[in-house]
Coordinates of C-alpha atoms and ligand atoms in Angstrom, one line a residue:
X28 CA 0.0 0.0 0.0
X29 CA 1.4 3.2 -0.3
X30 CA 2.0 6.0 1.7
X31 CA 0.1 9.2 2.0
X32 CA 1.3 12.0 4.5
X33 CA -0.2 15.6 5.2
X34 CA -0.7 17.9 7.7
X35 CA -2.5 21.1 8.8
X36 CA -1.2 24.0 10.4
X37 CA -2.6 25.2 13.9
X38 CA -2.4 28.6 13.6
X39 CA -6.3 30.0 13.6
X40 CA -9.3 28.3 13.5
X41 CA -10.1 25.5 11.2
X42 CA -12.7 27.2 8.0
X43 CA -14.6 25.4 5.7
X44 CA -12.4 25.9 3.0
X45 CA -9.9 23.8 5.2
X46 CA -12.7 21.0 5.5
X47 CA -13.7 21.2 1.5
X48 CA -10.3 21.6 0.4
X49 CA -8.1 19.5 2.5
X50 CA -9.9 17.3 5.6
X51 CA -12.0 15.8 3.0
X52 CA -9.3 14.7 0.8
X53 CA -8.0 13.4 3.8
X54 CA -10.9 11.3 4.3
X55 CA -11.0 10.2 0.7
X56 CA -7.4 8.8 0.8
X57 CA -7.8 6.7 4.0
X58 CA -9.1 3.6 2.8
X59 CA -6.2 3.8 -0.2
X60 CA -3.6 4.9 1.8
X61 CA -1.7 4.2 4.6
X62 CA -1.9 7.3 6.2
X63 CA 0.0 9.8 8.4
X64 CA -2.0 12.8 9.8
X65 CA -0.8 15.4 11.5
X66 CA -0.7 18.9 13.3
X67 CA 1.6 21.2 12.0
X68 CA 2.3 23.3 15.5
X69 CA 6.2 23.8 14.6
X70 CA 5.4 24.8 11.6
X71 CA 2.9 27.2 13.3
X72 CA 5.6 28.9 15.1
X73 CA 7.2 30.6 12.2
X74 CA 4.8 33.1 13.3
X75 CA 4.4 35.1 16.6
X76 CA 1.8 32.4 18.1
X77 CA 0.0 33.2 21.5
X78 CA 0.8 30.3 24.0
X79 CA -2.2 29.8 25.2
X80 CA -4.4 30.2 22.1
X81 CA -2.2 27.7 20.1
X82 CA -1.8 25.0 22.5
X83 CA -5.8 25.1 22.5
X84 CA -5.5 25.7 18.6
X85 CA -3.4 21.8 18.5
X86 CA -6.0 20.3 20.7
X87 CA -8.7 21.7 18.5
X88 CA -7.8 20.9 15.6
X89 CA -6.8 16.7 16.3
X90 CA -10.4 16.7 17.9
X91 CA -11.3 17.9 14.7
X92 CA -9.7 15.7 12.1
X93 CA -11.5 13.0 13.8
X94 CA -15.0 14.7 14.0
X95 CA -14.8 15.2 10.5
X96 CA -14.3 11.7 9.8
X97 CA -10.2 11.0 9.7
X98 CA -10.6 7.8 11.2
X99 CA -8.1 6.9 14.1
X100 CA -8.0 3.5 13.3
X101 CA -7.2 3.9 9.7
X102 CA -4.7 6.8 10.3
X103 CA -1.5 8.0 12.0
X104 CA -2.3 10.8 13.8
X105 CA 0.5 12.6 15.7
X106 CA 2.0 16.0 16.9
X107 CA 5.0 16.9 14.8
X108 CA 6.4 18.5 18.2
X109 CA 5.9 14.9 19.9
X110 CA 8.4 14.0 17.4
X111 CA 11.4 15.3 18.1
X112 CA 13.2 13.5 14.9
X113 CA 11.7 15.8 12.9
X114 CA 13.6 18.7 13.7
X115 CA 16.7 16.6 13.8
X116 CA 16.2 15.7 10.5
X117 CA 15.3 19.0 9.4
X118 CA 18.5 20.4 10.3
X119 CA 20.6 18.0 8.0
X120 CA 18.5 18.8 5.3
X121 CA 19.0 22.5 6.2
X122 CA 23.1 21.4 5.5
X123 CA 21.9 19.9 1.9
X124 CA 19.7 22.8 0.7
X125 CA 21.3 26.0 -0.9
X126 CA 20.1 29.2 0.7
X127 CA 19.2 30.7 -2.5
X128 CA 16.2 28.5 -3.1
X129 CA 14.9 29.5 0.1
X130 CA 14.4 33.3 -0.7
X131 CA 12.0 32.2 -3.8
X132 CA 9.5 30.5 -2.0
X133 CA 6.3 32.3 -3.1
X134 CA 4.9 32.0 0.7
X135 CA 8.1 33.3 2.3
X136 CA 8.3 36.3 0.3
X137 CA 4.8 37.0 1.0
X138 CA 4.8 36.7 4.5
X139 CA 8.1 37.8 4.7
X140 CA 6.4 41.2 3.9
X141 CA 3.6 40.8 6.1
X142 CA 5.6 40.3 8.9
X143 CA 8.3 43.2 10.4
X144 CA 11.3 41.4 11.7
X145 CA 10.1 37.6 10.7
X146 CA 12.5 35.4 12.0
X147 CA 14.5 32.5 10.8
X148 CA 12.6 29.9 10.9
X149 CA 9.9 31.7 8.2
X150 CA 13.0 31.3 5.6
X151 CA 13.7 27.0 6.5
X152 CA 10.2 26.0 7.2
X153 CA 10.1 24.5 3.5
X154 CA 13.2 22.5 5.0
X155 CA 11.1 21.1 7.8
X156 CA 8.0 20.8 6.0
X157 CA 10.7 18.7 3.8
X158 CA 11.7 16.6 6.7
X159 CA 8.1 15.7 7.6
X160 CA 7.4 14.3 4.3
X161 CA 11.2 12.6 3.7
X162 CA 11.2 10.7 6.4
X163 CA 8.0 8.7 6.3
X164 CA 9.1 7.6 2.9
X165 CA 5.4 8.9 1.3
X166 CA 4.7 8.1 -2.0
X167 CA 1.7 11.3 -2.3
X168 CA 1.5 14.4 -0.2
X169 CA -2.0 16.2 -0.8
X170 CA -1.8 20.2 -0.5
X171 CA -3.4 22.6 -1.2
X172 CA -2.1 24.8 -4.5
X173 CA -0.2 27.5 -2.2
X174 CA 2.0 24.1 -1.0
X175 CA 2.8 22.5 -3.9
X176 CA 5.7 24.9 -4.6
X177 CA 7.3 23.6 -1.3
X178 CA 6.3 19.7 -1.8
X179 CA 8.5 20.2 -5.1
X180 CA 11.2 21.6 -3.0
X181 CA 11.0 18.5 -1.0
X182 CA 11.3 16.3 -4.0
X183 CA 14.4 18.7 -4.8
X184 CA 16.3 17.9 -2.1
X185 CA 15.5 14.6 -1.5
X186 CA 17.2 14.2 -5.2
X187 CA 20.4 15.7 -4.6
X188 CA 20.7 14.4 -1.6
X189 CA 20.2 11.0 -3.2
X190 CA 22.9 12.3 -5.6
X191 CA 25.1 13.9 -3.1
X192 CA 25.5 11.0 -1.2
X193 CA 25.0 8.2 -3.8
X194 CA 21.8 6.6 -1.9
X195 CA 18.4 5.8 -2.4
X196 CA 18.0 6.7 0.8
X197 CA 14.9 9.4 0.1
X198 CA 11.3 8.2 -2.1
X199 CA 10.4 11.1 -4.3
X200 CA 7.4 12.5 -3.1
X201 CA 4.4 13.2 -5.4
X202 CA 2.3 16.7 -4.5
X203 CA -1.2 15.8 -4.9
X204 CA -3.6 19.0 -5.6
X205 CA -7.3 19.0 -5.0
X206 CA -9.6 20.2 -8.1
X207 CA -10.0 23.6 -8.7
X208 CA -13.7 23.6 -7.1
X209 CA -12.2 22.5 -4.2
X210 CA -11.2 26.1 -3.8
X211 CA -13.7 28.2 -1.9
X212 CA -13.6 31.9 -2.1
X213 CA -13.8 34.7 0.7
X214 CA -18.0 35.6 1.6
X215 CA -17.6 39.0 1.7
X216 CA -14.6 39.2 -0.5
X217 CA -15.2 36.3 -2.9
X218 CA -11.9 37.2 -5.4
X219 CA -9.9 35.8 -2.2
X220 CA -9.3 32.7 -0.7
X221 CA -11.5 31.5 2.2
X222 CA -8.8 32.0 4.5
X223 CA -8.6 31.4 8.9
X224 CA -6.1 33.8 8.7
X225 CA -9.1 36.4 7.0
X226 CA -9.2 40.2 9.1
X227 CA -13.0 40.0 8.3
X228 CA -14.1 37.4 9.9
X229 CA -17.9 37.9 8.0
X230 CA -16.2 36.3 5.2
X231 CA -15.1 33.0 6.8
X232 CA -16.9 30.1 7.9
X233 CA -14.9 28.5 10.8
X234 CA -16.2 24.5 11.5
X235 CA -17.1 25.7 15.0
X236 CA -19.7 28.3 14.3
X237 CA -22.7 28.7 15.4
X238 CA -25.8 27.9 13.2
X239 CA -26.8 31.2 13.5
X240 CA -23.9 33.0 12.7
X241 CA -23.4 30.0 9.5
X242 CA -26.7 31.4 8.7
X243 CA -26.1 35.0 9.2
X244 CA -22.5 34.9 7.2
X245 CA -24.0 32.9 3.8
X246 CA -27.0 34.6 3.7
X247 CA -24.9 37.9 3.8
X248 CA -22.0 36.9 1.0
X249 CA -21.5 39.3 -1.6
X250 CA -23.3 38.0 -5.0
X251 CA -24.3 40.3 -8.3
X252 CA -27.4 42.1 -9.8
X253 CA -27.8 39.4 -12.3
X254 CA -30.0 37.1 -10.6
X255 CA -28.6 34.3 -12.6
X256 CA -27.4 31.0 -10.4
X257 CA -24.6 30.0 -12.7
X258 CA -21.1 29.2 -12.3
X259 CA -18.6 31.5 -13.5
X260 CA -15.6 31.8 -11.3
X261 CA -14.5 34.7 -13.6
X262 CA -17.5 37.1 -13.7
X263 CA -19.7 35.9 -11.0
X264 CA -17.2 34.9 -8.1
X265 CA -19.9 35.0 -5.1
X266 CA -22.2 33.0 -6.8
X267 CA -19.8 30.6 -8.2
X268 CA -18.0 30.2 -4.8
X269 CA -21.4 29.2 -3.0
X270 CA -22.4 26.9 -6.0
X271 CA -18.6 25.3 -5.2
X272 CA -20.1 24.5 -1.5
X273 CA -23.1 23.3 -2.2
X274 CA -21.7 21.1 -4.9
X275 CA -18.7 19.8 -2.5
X276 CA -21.6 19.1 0.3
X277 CA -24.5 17.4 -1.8
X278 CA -22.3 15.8 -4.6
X279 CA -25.0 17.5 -7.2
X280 CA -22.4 18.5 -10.0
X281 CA -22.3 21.9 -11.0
X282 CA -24.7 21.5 -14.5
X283 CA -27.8 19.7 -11.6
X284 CA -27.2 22.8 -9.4
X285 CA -28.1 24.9 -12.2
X286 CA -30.6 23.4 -13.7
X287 CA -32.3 22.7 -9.8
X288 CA -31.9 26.9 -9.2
X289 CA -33.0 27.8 -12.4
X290 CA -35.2 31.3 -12.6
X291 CA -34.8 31.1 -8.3
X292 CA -33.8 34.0 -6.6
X293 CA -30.0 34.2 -4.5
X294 CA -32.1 33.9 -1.2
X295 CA -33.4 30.9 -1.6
X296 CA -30.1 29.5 -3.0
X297 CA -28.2 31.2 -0.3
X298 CA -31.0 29.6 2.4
X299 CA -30.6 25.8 0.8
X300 CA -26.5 26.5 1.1
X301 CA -26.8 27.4 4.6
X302 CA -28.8 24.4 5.1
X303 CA -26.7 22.5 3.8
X304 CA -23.9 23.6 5.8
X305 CA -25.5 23.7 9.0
X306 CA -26.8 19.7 8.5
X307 CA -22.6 19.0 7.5
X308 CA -21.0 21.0 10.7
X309 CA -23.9 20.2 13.4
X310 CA -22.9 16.6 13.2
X311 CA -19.4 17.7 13.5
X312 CA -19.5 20.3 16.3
X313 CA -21.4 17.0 18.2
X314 CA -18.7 15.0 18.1
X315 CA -16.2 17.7 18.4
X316 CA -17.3 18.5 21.9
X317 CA -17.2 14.8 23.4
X318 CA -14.1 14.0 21.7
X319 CA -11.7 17.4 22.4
X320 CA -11.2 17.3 26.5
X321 CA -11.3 13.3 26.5
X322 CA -8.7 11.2 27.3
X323 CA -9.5 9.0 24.1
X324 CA -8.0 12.0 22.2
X325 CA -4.7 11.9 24.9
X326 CA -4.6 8.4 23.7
X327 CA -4.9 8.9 20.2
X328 CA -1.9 11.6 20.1
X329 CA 0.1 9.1 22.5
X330 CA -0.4 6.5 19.8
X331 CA 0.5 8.5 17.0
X332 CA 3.9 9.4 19.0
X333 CA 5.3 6.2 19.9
X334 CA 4.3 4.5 16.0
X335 CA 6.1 7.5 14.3
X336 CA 8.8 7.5 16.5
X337 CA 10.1 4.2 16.0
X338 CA 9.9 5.1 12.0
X339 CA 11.8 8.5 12.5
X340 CA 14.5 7.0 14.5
X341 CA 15.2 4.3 12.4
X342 CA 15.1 7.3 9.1
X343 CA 17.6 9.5 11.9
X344 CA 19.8 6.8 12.8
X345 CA 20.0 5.9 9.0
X346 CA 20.8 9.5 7.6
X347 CA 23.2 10.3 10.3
X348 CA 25.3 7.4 9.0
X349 CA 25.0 8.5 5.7
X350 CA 26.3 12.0 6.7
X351 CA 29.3 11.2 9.0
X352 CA 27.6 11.8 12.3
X353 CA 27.5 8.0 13.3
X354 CA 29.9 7.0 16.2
Ligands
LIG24 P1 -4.2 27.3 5.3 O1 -5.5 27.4 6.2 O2 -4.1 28.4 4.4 O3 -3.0 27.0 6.1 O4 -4.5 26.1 4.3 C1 -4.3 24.7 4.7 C2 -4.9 23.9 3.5 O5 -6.3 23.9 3.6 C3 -4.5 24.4 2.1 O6 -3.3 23.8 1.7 C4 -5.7 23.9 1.3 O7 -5.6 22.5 1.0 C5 -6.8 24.0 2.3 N1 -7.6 25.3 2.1 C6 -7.4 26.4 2.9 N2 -8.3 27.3 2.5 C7 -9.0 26.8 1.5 C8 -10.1 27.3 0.7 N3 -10.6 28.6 0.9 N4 -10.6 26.5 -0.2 C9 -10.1 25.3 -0.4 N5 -9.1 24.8 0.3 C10 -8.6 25.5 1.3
LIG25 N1 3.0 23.8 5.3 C1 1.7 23.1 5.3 C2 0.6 24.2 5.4 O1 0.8 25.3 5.8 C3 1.6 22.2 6.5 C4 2.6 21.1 6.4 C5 3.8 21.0 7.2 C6 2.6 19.9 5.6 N2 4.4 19.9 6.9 C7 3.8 19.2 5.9 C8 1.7 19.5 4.7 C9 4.0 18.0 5.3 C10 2.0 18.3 4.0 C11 3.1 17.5 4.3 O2 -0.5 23.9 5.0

């Protein structure tokens, strides 16, 4: 079988765009995968992170890969901070990668600029992020778009270090991308990516809303004058974007949708939508609250540890041999 690995980062709360475009896949690959899930928190830190809010962030979002259906028994799921190979490995991939490469990373120079003295770590989180998926030996790595650049970057060094060092030591990885409905766009702001990161917070539906702010926030997403339930990303983004949820929730394919809401008016699209996503997150937010203060979850992550451990050690004891660092 082979081997899938991807992670989210904890930094914000977890938006429907997140579920749509990446839990889900999730989901999808478990039965034809074997599967590694995890929480991104180091990652997380490349950014000025609250203590309190992120540890409550990790915890959050493990309880919710497993509302949402990630299955514990069909999937590794583990804290890359429990794992402290990760970071060891990291660091002799940091000696194998030239610095240049680092400084073109679209999402470093990005938030590079959004963020006034950024540290370090902003510039070498593709190196860890390289780490994660190296050592596990995946075959596929599902990202979203904005993370393909740096699953390539993975496959980069893990083939001149191969070179460098005359192994076979690293698999190639393969990014996998979700499909381009997959992307949901900004409420308010539909041009833009739903994003947990969003300043408007209008535009963004986070897993653990309340029905009645769901309710309030799709029945209040920016549309157009034409009264014309079609799907065209290009001229009709608010439209298009809440066809691209209701289509990822009911499975109706884009053509039914519009032939169902033919001649309707956006309201009573826009109500159907938010039923729709109220029935999907109730069910969610149920299991979310049994599941996130238990000790089943404890057990989960103390699983995930000790199964990933023994694989990283064995990668760590492996590559520092390669490298020279061996006794
Ligand atoms: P982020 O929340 O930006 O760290 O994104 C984590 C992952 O969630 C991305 O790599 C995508 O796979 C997915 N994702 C985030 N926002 C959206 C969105 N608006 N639409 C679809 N997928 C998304
Ligand atoms: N950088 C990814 C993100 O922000 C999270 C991530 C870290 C990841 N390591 C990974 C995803 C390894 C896939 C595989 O979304």
């Amino acid at each position: 079988m082979k081997r899938m690995i991807t992670g989210l980062q904890p930094s914000g709360r977890i938006t429907i765009g997140n579920y749509i475009g990446a839990i889900r896949q999730m989901i999808n690959n478990q039965d034809l995968y074997e599967s590694f899930i995890f929480v991104a928190d180091m990652h997380a830190i490349t950014i000025p992170q609250d203590p309190e809010a992120l540890k409550k962030n990790i915890r959050e979002l493990v309880a919710l890969y497993i509302a949402c259906g990630i299955d514990p028994n069909k999937n590794v799921i583990f804290l890359q901070s429990d794992n402290y190979y990760h970071a060891n490995v990291s660091w002799i991939l940091e000696c194998n990668t030239p610095f240049g490469v680092l400084g073109r990373m679209t999402q470093f120079k990005d938030k590079s600029k959004k963020h006034q003295n950024f540290m370090a770590g902003l510039l070498t989180y593709p190196i860890l992020m390289a780490a994660d998926i190296l050592i596990y030996d995946a075959d596929i790595v599902p990202v979203g778009k904005d993370q393909k650049q740096h699953v390539e970057l993975a496959r980069d060094i893990a083939e001149s270090f191969n070179k460098r060092y005359n192994t076979e030591f690293f698999k190639i990885p393969e990014p996998v991308i979700s499909k381009e409905t997959s992307k949901i766009g900004d409420l308010i702001d539909p041009t833009k990516k739903m994003s947990k990161s969003a300043e408007n917070k209008k535009g963004v539906i986070f897993l653990l809303d309340s029905e009645a702010d769901i309710r309030k926030k799709i029945m209040g997403a920016t549309t157009d004058s034409e009264m014309n339930i079609k799907y065209d990303v290009e001229n009709k983004p608010g439209i298009s974007s809440l066809i691209a949820i209701y289509h990822e929730l009911t499975g109706l394919s884009i053509a039914e949708i519009e032939e169902k809401y033919k001649g309707q008016n956006y309201g009573t699209f826009k109500k159907d939508v938010a039923d729709v996503v109220v029935n999907t997150l109730i069910p969610i937010q149920e299991r979310f609250n049994k599941l996130v203060n238990s000790k089943e979850l404890d057990d989960i992550l103390e699983n995930g540890k000790n199964k990933t451990l023994e694989i990283a050690k064995a990668k760590y004891e492996q590559i520092k041999k390669i490298v020279g660092l061996d006794r």
